[in-house]
Structure formats: C-alpha cells, structure tokens
Amino acid sequence: MAILKVAVLGNPVLRVPAEPVKNIPAPEIQRLIDDMIETMREYRGIGLAAPQVHRSLQIAVIEEEKDPDAPKEPSSPLTVLINPRIIPVTDQMAEDWEGCLSIPELRGKVPRFKEVEVQAHDRRGKPLHLKATDFFARVIQHEYDHLTGTVFLDRMKSFETLTYPAEYGRFWARHEDEG
Ligand code: NI
C-alpha cells in the first residue's frame, strides 16, 4: 500500500467528471482502492474520491472512526462506492460545516440533502444499495460531488462562513457549543 499525493484546488483533475470503472476486480483498481483508504486515514479525512489522488475514476472511500471521547456518537463504517448514483429521498436540506483535503484549512457551511439513497458497486463489483441520513448522507454527497468535478465551495449559499481553523475555533465552534 502507499500514501498517495492529494490534488489541491486549481488542479484540473478536480474539475472534470470522472470515468466509470469498467473492471472493478482488476489488480490496479484494487490497489488504488487500498491506497485511497490508506491515504484517507493518513490525512485523517472522512472521505476521499479518486480524482483527489489524480485518478479520474468514479471511486470514493468513506470512513469515520469512532470518537473515543464520544463513543455514542454515530460513525460511518468503511464504505467503498464505485460508479455511484445518488437519489435524494427528501427535499429537506441541512447546513453544516465541511472541509476537504483538496481545499486545505478552509471550512464552510454547506447545504446538503438530509437523506439520500445510493446505488453503487462495492469493491468486489457487487451491487450496493444503501440509504444514508444526516452526517453520513453529507459525506456521501460531498464525495459524490468530487466524481462530477464539483467541490464544496460550489455548493455554499454564500462565502460568509468560509473560515480558517483558528478563526473557526475562535468565532464559530464556541458559538455552536453555546447553543
Ligand atoms: Ni473533498
């Protein structure tokens, strides 16, 4: 396995639609998936899409580890989505904070559907059908966007919440905690 170099904003690979994967069991695809998982974990991402590692293919990996300080909070198990399609199952949207390994440091509030259905293939090539809500649904929509050449900035209603980490801690996180 290997840790891959992450493409950052400005790299055209992030702005073109990714190609469907034709031969999922192929060793080079399986190696790419393993490397994407390792890269996501190395950089403490919650998701990673293949265009972010310079491969214009419809593959996304998602994993949210349990927070040891908040073991009751929901987390997302390791999920590999290949050639995914997303169907919103509600009109309801929610705004919450997002960041992206391809847009280092910056975070902002992004509206997303609260619930989506996903049709995809898993890493063995088997059909995968799942329903996701709230944070997991948010991460899936963020990663799916990468496969269409879209980044979270494109989804923001305004850039007023666009924030660096120190300012997030100073002006935003505290306010959220206060309620
Ligand atoms: Ni991202």
PDB file of C-alpha atoms and ligand atoms in Angstrom:
ATOM      1  CA  MET A   1       0.000   0.000   0.000  1.00  0.00           C
ATOM      2  CA  ALA A   2       1.055   3.562  -0.484  1.00  0.00           C
ATOM      3  CA  ILE A   3       0.099   7.032   0.611  1.00  0.00           C
ATOM      4  CA  LEU A   4      -0.878   8.993  -2.472  1.00  0.00           C
ATOM      5  CA  LYS A   5      -0.336  12.662  -3.246  1.00  0.00           C
ATOM      6  CA  VAL A   6      -3.521  14.701  -2.841  1.00  0.00           C
ATOM      7  CA  ALA A   7      -4.515  17.108  -5.633  1.00  0.00           C
ATOM      8  CA  VAL A   8      -5.486  20.558  -4.351  1.00  0.00           C
ATOM      9  CA  LEU A   9      -7.806  23.200  -5.736  1.00  0.00           C
ATOM     10  CA  GLY A  10      -6.562  24.547  -9.058  1.00  0.00           C
ATOM     11  CA  ASN A  11      -5.615  21.112 -10.345  1.00  0.00           C
ATOM     12  CA  PRO A  12      -7.883  20.472 -13.350  1.00  0.00           C
ATOM     13  CA  VAL A  13      -8.341  16.813 -12.312  1.00  0.00           C
ATOM     14  CA  LEU A  14     -10.706  18.076  -9.595  1.00  0.00           C
ATOM     15  CA  ARG A  15     -12.902  19.820 -12.144  1.00  0.00           C
ATOM     16  CA  VAL A  16     -13.678  17.156 -14.726  1.00  0.00           C
ATOM     17  CA  PRO A  17     -16.280  14.363 -14.477  1.00  0.00           C
ATOM     18  CA  ALA A  18     -14.632  11.058 -13.534  1.00  0.00           C
ATOM     19  CA  GLU A  19     -14.903   7.965 -15.753  1.00  0.00           C
ATOM     20  CA  PRO A  20     -16.895   4.906 -14.660  1.00  0.00           C
ATOM     21  CA  VAL A  21     -14.779   1.935 -13.543  1.00  0.00           C
ATOM     22  CA  LYS A  22     -15.199  -0.917 -16.019  1.00  0.00           C
ATOM     23  CA  ASN A  23     -13.196  -3.729 -14.434  1.00  0.00           C
ATOM     24  CA  ILE A  24     -13.591  -3.444 -10.667  1.00  0.00           C
ATOM     25  CA  PRO A  25     -11.686  -6.673  -9.755  1.00  0.00           C
ATOM     26  CA  ALA A  26      -8.619  -5.587 -11.791  1.00  0.00           C
ATOM     27  CA  PRO A  27      -5.491  -5.585  -9.591  1.00  0.00           C
ATOM     28  CA  GLU A  28      -4.688  -1.936 -10.384  1.00  0.00           C
ATOM     29  CA  ILE A  29      -8.195  -0.872  -9.277  1.00  0.00           C
ATOM     30  CA  GLN A  30      -7.954  -2.959  -6.083  1.00  0.00           C
ATOM     31  CA  ARG A  31      -4.541  -1.438  -5.351  1.00  0.00           C
ATOM     32  CA  LEU A  32      -5.914   2.068  -5.975  1.00  0.00           C
ATOM     33  CA  ILE A  33      -8.773   1.427  -3.504  1.00  0.00           C
ATOM     34  CA  ASP A  34      -6.308   0.161  -0.857  1.00  0.00           C
ATOM     35  CA  ASP A  35      -4.082   3.189  -1.413  1.00  0.00           C
ATOM     36  CA  MET A  36      -7.056   5.563  -1.209  1.00  0.00           C
ATOM     37  CA  ILE A  37      -8.086   4.041   2.146  1.00  0.00           C
ATOM     38  CA  GLU A  38      -4.529   4.372   3.449  1.00  0.00           C
ATOM     39  CA  THR A  39      -4.278   7.968   2.175  1.00  0.00           C
ATOM     40  CA  MET A  40      -7.630   8.929   3.734  1.00  0.00           C
ATOM     41  CA  ARG A  41      -6.527   7.518   7.104  1.00  0.00           C
ATOM     42  CA  GLU A  42      -3.074   9.120   6.916  1.00  0.00           C
ATOM     43  CA  TYR A  43      -4.545  12.594   6.413  1.00  0.00           C
ATOM     44  CA  ARG A  44      -7.475  11.985   8.776  1.00  0.00           C
ATOM     45  CA  GLY A  45     -10.062  12.527   6.085  1.00  0.00           C
ATOM     46  CA  ILE A  46     -13.568  11.176   6.468  1.00  0.00           C
ATOM     47  CA  GLY A  47     -13.822  10.561   2.727  1.00  0.00           C
ATOM     48  CA  LEU A  48     -11.654  10.575  -0.359  1.00  0.00           C
ATOM     49  CA  ALA A  49     -12.529  10.426  -4.046  1.00  0.00           C
ATOM     50  CA  ALA A  50     -10.210   9.108  -6.765  1.00  0.00           C
ATOM     51  CA  PRO A  51      -9.878  12.483  -8.584  1.00  0.00           C
ATOM     52  CA  GLN A  52      -8.348  13.809  -5.349  1.00  0.00           C
ATOM     53  CA  VAL A  53      -5.453  11.396  -5.875  1.00  0.00           C
ATOM     54  CA  HIS A  54      -5.105  12.303  -9.564  1.00  0.00           C
ATOM     55  CA  ARG A  55      -7.185   9.400 -10.890  1.00  0.00           C
ATOM     56  CA  SER A  56     -10.271  10.452 -12.817  1.00  0.00           C
ATOM     57  CA  LEU A  57     -12.323   7.372 -11.882  1.00  0.00           C
ATOM     58  CA  GLN A  58     -15.678   7.004 -10.109  1.00  0.00           C
ATOM     59  CA  ILE A  59     -14.392   5.629  -6.808  1.00  0.00           C
ATOM     60  CA  ALA A  60     -14.952   7.087  -3.341  1.00  0.00           C
ATOM     61  CA  VAL A  61     -13.983   5.763   0.081  1.00  0.00           C
ATOM     62  CA  ILE A  62     -15.624   6.904   3.308  1.00  0.00           C
ATOM     63  CA  GLU A  63     -14.814   6.131   6.933  1.00  0.00           C
ATOM     64  CA  GLU A  64     -15.492   7.954  10.125  1.00  0.00           C
ATOM     65  CA  GLU A  65     -13.752   6.479  13.115  1.00  0.00           C
ATOM     66  CA  LYS A  66     -15.456   6.357  16.468  1.00  0.00           C
ATOM     67  CA  ASP A  67     -14.525   9.327  18.605  1.00  0.00           C
ATOM     68  CA  PRO A  68     -13.130   7.774  21.818  1.00  0.00           C
ATOM     69  CA  ASP A  69     -14.382  10.814  23.743  1.00  0.00           C
ATOM     70  CA  ALA A  70     -17.907  10.415  22.354  1.00  0.00           C
ATOM     71  CA  PRO A  71     -18.433   6.686  21.755  1.00  0.00           C
ATOM     72  CA  LYS A  72     -22.187   7.103  21.488  1.00  0.00           C
ATOM     73  CA  GLU A  73     -21.972   9.476  18.535  1.00  0.00           C
ATOM     74  CA  PRO A  74     -22.748   7.745  15.240  1.00  0.00           C
ATOM     75  CA  SER A  75     -19.810   6.970  12.988  1.00  0.00           C
ATOM     76  CA  SER A  76     -19.594   5.711   9.411  1.00  0.00           C
ATOM     77  CA  PRO A  77     -18.083   2.281   8.739  1.00  0.00           C
ATOM     78  CA  LEU A  78     -15.573   1.882   5.911  1.00  0.00           C
ATOM     79  CA  THR A  79     -17.594   2.197   2.712  1.00  0.00           C
ATOM     80  CA  VAL A  80     -16.258   1.907  -0.838  1.00  0.00           C
ATOM     81  CA  LEU A  81     -18.538   3.369  -3.523  1.00  0.00           C
ATOM     82  CA  ILE A  82     -17.818   2.605  -7.158  1.00  0.00           C
ATOM     83  CA  ASN A  83     -19.800   4.159 -10.037  1.00  0.00           C
ATOM     84  CA  PRO A  84     -22.325   5.601  -7.551  1.00  0.00           C
ATOM     85  CA  ARG A  85     -25.630   7.281  -8.317  1.00  0.00           C
ATOM     86  CA  ILE A  86     -27.369   9.373  -5.688  1.00  0.00           C
ATOM     87  CA  ILE A  87     -31.099   9.826  -5.308  1.00  0.00           C
ATOM     88  CA  PRO A  88     -32.322  12.411  -2.786  1.00  0.00           C
ATOM     89  CA  VAL A  89     -35.282  10.934  -0.890  1.00  0.00           C
ATOM     90  CA  THR A  90     -36.310  14.174   0.770  1.00  0.00           C
ATOM     91  CA  ASP A  91     -36.473  17.862  -0.126  1.00  0.00           C
ATOM     92  CA  GLN A  92     -35.196  18.648   3.333  1.00  0.00           C
ATOM     93  CA  MET A  93     -31.778  20.265   3.423  1.00  0.00           C
ATOM     94  CA  ALA A  94     -29.451  20.919   6.342  1.00  0.00           C
ATOM     95  CA  GLU A  95     -26.478  23.284   6.547  1.00  0.00           C
ATOM     96  CA  ASP A  96     -23.349  22.184   8.350  1.00  0.00           C
ATOM     97  CA  TRP A  97     -19.580  22.545   8.298  1.00  0.00           C
ATOM     98  CA  GLU A  98     -17.438  20.822   5.693  1.00  0.00           C
ATOM     99  CA  GLY A  99     -13.784  20.750   4.844  1.00  0.00           C
ATOM    100  CA  CYS A 100     -11.879  18.973   2.103  1.00  0.00           C
ATOM    101  CA  LEU A 101      -8.379  17.523   1.794  1.00  0.00           C
ATOM    102  CA  SER A 102      -8.175  19.249  -1.604  1.00  0.00           C
ATOM    103  CA  ILE A 103      -9.024  22.647  -0.076  1.00  0.00           C
ATOM    104  CA  PRO A 104      -6.588  22.652   2.848  1.00  0.00           C
ATOM    105  CA  GLU A 105      -7.513  24.529   6.007  1.00  0.00           C
ATOM    106  CA  LEU A 106     -10.701  26.166   4.814  1.00  0.00           C
ATOM    107  CA  ARG A 107     -14.091  25.089   6.049  1.00  0.00           C
ATOM    108  CA  GLY A 108     -17.536  26.447   5.459  1.00  0.00           C
ATOM    109  CA  LYS A 109     -21.221  25.755   5.886  1.00  0.00           C
ATOM    110  CA  VAL A 110     -22.740  23.744   3.059  1.00  0.00           C
ATOM    111  CA  PRO A 111     -26.396  22.843   2.442  1.00  0.00           C
ATOM    112  CA  ARG A 112     -26.982  19.144   1.719  1.00  0.00           C
ATOM    113  CA  PHE A 113     -29.956  16.810   1.461  1.00  0.00           C
ATOM    114  CA  LYS A 114     -30.669  15.234   4.835  1.00  0.00           C
ATOM    115  CA  GLU A 115     -31.337  11.809   3.357  1.00  0.00           C
ATOM    116  CA  VAL A 116     -30.154  10.123   0.184  1.00  0.00           C
ATOM    117  CA  GLU A 117     -30.257   6.722  -1.446  1.00  0.00           C
ATOM    118  CA  VAL A 118     -27.144   5.409  -3.113  1.00  0.00           C
ATOM    119  CA  GLN A 119     -26.892   2.872  -5.926  1.00  0.00           C
ATOM    120  CA  ALA A 120     -23.311   1.783  -6.466  1.00  0.00           C
ATOM    121  CA  HIS A 121     -20.995  -1.191  -6.638  1.00  0.00           C
ATOM    122  CA  ASP A 122     -18.796  -2.345  -3.797  1.00  0.00           C
ATOM    123  CA  ARG A 123     -15.112  -3.165  -4.203  1.00  0.00           C
ATOM    124  CA  ARG A 124     -15.893  -6.730  -5.236  1.00  0.00           C
ATOM    125  CA  GLY A 125     -18.149  -5.417  -8.007  1.00  0.00           C
ATOM    126  CA  LYS A 126     -21.371  -6.421  -6.258  1.00  0.00           C
ATOM    127  CA  PRO A 127     -24.359  -4.040  -6.413  1.00  0.00           C
ATOM    128  CA  LEU A 128     -24.580  -1.910  -3.313  1.00  0.00           C
ATOM    129  CA  HIS A 129     -27.770  -0.135  -2.303  1.00  0.00           C
ATOM    130  CA  LEU A 130     -27.843   1.962   0.821  1.00  0.00           C
ATOM    131  CA  LYS A 131     -29.784   4.717   2.480  1.00  0.00           C
ATOM    132  CA  ALA A 132     -27.915   7.393   4.405  1.00  0.00           C
ATOM    133  CA  THR A 133     -29.060  10.183   6.679  1.00  0.00           C
ATOM    134  CA  ASP A 134     -27.550  13.275   8.276  1.00  0.00           C
ATOM    135  CA  PHE A 135     -23.744  13.275   8.548  1.00  0.00           C
ATOM    136  CA  PHE A 136     -23.206  10.072   6.548  1.00  0.00           C
ATOM    137  CA  ALA A 137     -25.522  11.446   3.834  1.00  0.00           C
ATOM    138  CA  ARG A 138     -23.496  14.691   3.863  1.00  0.00           C
ATOM    139  CA  VAL A 139     -20.185  12.891   3.397  1.00  0.00           C
ATOM    140  CA  ILE A 140     -21.615  10.769   0.573  1.00  0.00           C
ATOM    141  CA  GLN A 141     -22.878  13.883  -1.240  1.00  0.00           C
ATOM    142  CA  HIS A 142     -19.507  15.616  -0.764  1.00  0.00           C
ATOM    143  CA  GLU A 143     -17.588  12.635  -2.195  1.00  0.00           C
ATOM    144  CA  TYR A 144     -20.088  12.092  -4.992  1.00  0.00           C
ATOM    145  CA  ASP A 145     -19.616  15.730  -5.997  1.00  0.00           C
ATOM    146  CA  HIS A 146     -15.885  15.094  -6.466  1.00  0.00           C
ATOM    147  CA  LEU A 147     -16.794  12.478  -9.081  1.00  0.00           C
ATOM    148  CA  THR A 148     -18.650  15.128 -11.093  1.00  0.00           C
ATOM    149  CA  GLY A 149     -15.963  17.816 -10.827  1.00  0.00           C
ATOM    150  CA  THR A 150     -17.740  19.721  -8.048  1.00  0.00           C
ATOM    151  CA  VAL A 151     -16.236  20.932  -4.746  1.00  0.00           C
ATOM    152  CA  PHE A 152     -17.991  22.079  -1.571  1.00  0.00           C
ATOM    153  CA  LEU A 153     -17.353  25.739  -2.344  1.00  0.00           C
ATOM    154  CA  ASP A 154     -19.674  25.391  -5.348  1.00  0.00           C
ATOM    155  CA  ARG A 155     -22.493  24.338  -3.016  1.00  0.00           C
ATOM    156  CA  MET A 156     -22.197  27.147  -0.475  1.00  0.00           C
ATOM    157  CA  LYS A 157     -25.039  29.660  -0.496  1.00  0.00           C
ATOM    158  CA  SER A 158     -22.584  32.400   0.415  1.00  0.00           C
ATOM    159  CA  PHE A 159     -18.914  32.535   1.424  1.00  0.00           C
ATOM    160  CA  GLU A 160     -19.610  34.368   4.671  1.00  0.00           C
ATOM    161  CA  THR A 161     -18.893  31.259   6.743  1.00  0.00           C
ATOM    162  CA  LEU A 162     -15.658  30.394   4.892  1.00  0.00           C
ATOM    163  CA  THR A 163     -13.216  30.057   7.757  1.00  0.00           C
ATOM    164  CA  TYR A 164      -9.629  29.107   8.669  1.00  0.00           C
ATOM    165  CA  PRO A 165      -9.147  26.665  11.570  1.00  0.00           C
ATOM    166  CA  ALA A 166      -8.008  29.201  14.180  1.00  0.00           C
ATOM    167  CA  GLU A 167     -10.912  31.518  13.380  1.00  0.00           C
ATOM    168  CA  TYR A 168     -13.284  28.561  13.384  1.00  0.00           C
ATOM    169  CA  GLY A 169     -12.237  27.839  16.971  1.00  0.00           C
ATOM    170  CA  ARG A 170     -12.398  31.484  17.935  1.00  0.00           C
ATOM    171  CA  PHE A 171     -15.629  32.639  16.334  1.00  0.00           C
ATOM    172  CA  TRP A 172     -17.697  29.675  15.239  1.00  0.00           C
ATOM    173  CA  ALA A 173     -17.141  26.487  17.249  1.00  0.00           C
ATOM    174  CA  ARG A 174     -17.622  28.285  20.546  1.00  0.00           C
ATOM    175  CA  HIS A 175     -20.900  29.816  19.400  1.00  0.00           C
ATOM    176  CA  GLU A 176     -22.144  26.411  18.318  1.00  0.00           C
ATOM    177  CA  ASP A 177     -21.286  24.948  21.721  1.00  0.00           C
ATOM    178  CA  GLU A 178     -23.051  27.797  23.432  1.00  0.00           C
ATOM    179  CA  GLY A 179     -26.084  26.690  21.654  1.00  0.00           C
TER     180      GLY A 179
HETATM  181 NI    NI B   1     -13.448  16.776  -0.549  1.00  0.00          NI
END
